[in-house]
JSON list of C-alpha atoms in Angstrom, two decimals:
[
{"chain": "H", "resi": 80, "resn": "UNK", "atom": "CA", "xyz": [91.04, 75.16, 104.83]},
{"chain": "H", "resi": 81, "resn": "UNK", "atom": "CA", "xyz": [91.81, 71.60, 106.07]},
{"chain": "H", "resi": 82, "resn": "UNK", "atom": "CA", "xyz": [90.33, 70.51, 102.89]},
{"chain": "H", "resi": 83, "resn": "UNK", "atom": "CA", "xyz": [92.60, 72.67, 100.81]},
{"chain": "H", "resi": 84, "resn": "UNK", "atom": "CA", "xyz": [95.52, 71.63, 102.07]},
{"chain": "H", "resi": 85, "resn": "UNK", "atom": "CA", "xyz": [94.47, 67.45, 102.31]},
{"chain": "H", "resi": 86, "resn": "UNK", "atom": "CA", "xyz": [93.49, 68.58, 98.40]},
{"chain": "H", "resi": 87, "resn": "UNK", "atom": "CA", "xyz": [97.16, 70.39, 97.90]},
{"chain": "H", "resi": 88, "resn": "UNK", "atom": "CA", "xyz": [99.16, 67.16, 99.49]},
{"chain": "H", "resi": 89, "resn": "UNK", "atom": "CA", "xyz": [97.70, 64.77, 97.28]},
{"chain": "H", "resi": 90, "resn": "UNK", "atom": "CA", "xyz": [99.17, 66.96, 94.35]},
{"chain": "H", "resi": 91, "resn": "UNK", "atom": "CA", "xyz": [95.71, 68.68, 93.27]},
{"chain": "H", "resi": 92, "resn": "UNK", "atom": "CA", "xyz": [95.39, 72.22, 92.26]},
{"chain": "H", "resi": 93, "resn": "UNK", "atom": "CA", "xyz": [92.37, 73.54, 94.17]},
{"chain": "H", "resi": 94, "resn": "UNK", "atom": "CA", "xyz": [90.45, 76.66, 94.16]},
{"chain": "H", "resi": 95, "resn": "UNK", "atom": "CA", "xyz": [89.84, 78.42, 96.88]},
{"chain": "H", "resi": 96, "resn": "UNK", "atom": "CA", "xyz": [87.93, 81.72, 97.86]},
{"chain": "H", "resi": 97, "resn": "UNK", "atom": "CA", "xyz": [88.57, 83.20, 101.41]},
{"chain": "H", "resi": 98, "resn": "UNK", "atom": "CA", "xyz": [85.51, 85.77, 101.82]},
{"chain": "H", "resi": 99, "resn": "UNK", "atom": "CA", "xyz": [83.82, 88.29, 104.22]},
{"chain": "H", "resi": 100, "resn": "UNK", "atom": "CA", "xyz": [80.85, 86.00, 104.27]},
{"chain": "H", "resi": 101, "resn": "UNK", "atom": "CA", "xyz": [78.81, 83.31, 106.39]},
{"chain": "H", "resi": 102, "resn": "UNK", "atom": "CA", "xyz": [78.18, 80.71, 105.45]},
{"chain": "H", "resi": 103, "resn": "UNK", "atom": "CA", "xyz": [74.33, 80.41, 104.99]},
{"chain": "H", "resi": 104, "resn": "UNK", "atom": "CA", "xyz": [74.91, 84.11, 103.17]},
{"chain": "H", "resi": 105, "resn": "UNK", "atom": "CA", "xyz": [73.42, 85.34, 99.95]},
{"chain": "H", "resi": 106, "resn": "UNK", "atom": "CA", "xyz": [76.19, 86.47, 98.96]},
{"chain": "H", "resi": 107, "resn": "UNK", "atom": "CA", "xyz": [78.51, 83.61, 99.67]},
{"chain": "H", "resi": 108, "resn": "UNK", "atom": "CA", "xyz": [75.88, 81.17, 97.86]},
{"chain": "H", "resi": 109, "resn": "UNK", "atom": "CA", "xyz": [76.22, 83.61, 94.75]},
{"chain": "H", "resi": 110, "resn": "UNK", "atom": "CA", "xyz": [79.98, 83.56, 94.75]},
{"chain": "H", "resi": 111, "resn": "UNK", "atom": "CA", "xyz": [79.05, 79.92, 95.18]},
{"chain": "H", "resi": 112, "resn": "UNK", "atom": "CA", "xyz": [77.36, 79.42, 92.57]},
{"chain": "H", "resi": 113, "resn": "UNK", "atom": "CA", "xyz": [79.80, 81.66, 89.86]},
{"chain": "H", "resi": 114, "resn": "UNK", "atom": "CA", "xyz": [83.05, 79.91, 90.64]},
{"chain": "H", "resi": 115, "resn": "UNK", "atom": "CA", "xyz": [80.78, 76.34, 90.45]},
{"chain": "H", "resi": 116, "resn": "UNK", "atom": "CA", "xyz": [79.83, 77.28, 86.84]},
{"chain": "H", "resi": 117, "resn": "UNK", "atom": "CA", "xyz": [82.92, 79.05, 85.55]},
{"chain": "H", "resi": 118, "resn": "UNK", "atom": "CA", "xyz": [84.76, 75.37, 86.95]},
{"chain": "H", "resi": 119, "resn": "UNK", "atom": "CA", "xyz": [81.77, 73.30, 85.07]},
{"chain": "H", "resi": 120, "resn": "UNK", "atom": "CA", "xyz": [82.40, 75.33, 81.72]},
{"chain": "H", "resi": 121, "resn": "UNK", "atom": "CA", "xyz": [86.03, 75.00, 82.07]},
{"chain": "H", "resi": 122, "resn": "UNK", "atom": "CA", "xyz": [86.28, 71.54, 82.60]},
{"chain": "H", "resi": 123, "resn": "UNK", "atom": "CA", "xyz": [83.08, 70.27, 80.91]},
{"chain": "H", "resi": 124, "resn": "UNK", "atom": "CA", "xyz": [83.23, 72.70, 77.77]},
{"chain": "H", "resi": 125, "resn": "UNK", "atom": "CA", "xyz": [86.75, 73.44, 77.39]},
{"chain": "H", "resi": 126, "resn": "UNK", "atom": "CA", "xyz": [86.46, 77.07, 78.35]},
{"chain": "H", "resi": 127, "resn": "UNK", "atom": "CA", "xyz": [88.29, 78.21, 80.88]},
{"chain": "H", "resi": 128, "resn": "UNK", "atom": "CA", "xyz": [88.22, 81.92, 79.70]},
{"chain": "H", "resi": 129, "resn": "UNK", "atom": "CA", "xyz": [86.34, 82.98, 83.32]},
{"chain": "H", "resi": 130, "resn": "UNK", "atom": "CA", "xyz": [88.76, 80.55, 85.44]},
{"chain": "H", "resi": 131, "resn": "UNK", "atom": "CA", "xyz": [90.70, 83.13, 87.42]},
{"chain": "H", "resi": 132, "resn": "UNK", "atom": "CA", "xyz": [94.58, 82.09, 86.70]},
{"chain": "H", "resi": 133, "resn": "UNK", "atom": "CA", "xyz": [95.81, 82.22, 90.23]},
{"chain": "H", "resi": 134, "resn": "UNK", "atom": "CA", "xyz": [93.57, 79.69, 92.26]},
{"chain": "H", "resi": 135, "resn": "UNK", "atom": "CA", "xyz": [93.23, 81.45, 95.41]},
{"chain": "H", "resi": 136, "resn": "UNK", "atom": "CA", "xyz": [90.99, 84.44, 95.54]},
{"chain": "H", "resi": 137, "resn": "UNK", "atom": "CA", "xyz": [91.33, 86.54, 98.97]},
{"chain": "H", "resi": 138, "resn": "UNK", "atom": "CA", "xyz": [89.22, 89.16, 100.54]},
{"chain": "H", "resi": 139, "resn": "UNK", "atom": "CA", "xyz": [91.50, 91.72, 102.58]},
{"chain": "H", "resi": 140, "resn": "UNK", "atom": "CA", "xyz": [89.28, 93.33, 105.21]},
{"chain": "H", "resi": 141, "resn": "UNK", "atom": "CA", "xyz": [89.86, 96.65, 105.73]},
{"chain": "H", "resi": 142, "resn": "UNK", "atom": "CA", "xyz": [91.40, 97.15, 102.18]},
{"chain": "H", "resi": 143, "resn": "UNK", "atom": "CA", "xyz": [88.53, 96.17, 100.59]},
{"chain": "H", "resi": 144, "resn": "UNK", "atom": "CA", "xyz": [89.74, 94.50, 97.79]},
{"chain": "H", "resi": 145, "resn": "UNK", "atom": "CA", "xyz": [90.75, 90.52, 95.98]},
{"chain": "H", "resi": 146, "resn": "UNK", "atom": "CA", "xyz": [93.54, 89.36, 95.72]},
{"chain": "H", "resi": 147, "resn": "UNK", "atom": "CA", "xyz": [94.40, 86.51, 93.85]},
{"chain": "H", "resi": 148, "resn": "UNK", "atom": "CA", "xyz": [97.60, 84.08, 95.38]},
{"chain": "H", "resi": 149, "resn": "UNK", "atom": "CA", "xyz": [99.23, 80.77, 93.86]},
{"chain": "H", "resi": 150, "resn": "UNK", "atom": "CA", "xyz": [98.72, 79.02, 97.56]},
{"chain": "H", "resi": 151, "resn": "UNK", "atom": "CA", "xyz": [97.27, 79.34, 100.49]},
{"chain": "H", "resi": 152, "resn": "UNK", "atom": "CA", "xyz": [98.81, 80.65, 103.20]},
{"chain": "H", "resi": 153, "resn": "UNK", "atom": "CA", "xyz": [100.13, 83.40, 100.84]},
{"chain": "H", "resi": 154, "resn": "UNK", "atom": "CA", "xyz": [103.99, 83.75, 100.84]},
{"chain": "H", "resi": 155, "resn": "UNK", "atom": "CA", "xyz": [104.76, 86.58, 103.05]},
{"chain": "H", "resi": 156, "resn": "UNK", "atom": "CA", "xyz": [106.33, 89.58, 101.62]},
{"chain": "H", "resi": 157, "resn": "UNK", "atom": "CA", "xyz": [110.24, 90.40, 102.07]},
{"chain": "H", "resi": 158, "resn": "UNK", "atom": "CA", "xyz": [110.51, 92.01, 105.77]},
{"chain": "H", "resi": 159, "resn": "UNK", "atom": "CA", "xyz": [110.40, 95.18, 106.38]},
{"chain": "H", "resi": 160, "resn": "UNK", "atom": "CA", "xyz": [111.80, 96.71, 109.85]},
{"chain": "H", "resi": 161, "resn": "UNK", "atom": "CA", "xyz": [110.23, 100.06, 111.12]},
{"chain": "H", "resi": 162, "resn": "UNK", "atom": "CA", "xyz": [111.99, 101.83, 113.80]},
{"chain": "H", "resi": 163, "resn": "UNK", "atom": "CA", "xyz": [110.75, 104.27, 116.33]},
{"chain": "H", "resi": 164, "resn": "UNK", "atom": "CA", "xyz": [113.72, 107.27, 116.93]},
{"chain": "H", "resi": 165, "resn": "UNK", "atom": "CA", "xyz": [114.04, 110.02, 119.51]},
{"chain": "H", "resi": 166, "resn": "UNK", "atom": "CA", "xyz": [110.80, 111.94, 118.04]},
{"chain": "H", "resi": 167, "resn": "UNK", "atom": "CA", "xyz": [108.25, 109.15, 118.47]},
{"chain": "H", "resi": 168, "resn": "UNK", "atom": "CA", "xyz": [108.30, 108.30, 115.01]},
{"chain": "H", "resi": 169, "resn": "UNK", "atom": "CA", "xyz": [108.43, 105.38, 113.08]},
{"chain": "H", "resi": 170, "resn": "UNK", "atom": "CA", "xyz": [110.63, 105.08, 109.83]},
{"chain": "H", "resi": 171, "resn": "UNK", "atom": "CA", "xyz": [112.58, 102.30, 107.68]},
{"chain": "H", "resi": 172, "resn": "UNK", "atom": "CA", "xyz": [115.73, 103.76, 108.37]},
{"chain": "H", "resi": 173, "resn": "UNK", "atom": "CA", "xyz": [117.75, 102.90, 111.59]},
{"chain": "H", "resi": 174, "resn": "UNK", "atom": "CA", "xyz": [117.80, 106.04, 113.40]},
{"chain": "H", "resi": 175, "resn": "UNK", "atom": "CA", "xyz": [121.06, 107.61, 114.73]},
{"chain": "H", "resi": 176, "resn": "UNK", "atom": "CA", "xyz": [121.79, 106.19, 118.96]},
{"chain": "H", "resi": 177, "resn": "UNK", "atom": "CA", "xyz": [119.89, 108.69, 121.20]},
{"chain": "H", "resi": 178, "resn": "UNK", "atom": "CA", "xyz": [120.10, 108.63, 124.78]}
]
């Protein structure tokens, strides 16, 4: 992540895949090895038709799924306040004043 960002100051447009894996993983060396080619065939060849068009690729534990952000730290969504009322609830409206 350092790297990203040292590569996002000097006015570069990185990739970067956040991922469930470790590093000496199969799986992370195959994800490796994908986004190494798809950036060789886009830049080398002139195709960048398996270049994803966001830049950062994120794996959302729990979720399970990708998703793809513009930078890294994503922007956050706009707030959204939960309150608890009387009940023991918790909703997005502001409940009424209870003792």
């Amino acid at each position: 992540l350092r790297d990203y960002r040292s590569s996002v100051a000097s006015g570069a447009r990185p990739h970067l895949i956040v991922g469930p894996w470790f590093h000496t993983s199969i799986d992370m060396q195959m994800a490796l090895l994908r986004e190494s080619l798809s950036w060789a065939r886009a830049h080398l060849l002139g195709d960048a038709a398996l270049l994803r068009d966001r830049p950062v690729h994120i794996y959302i534990q729990g979720a399970d799924i990708w998703r793809d952000f513009d930078v890294y730290p994503p922007a956050p969504r706009s707030r959204l306040d939960f309150h608890l009322d009387a009940g023991g609830h918790l909703g997005t409206s502001r409940p009424e004043p209870s003792p």
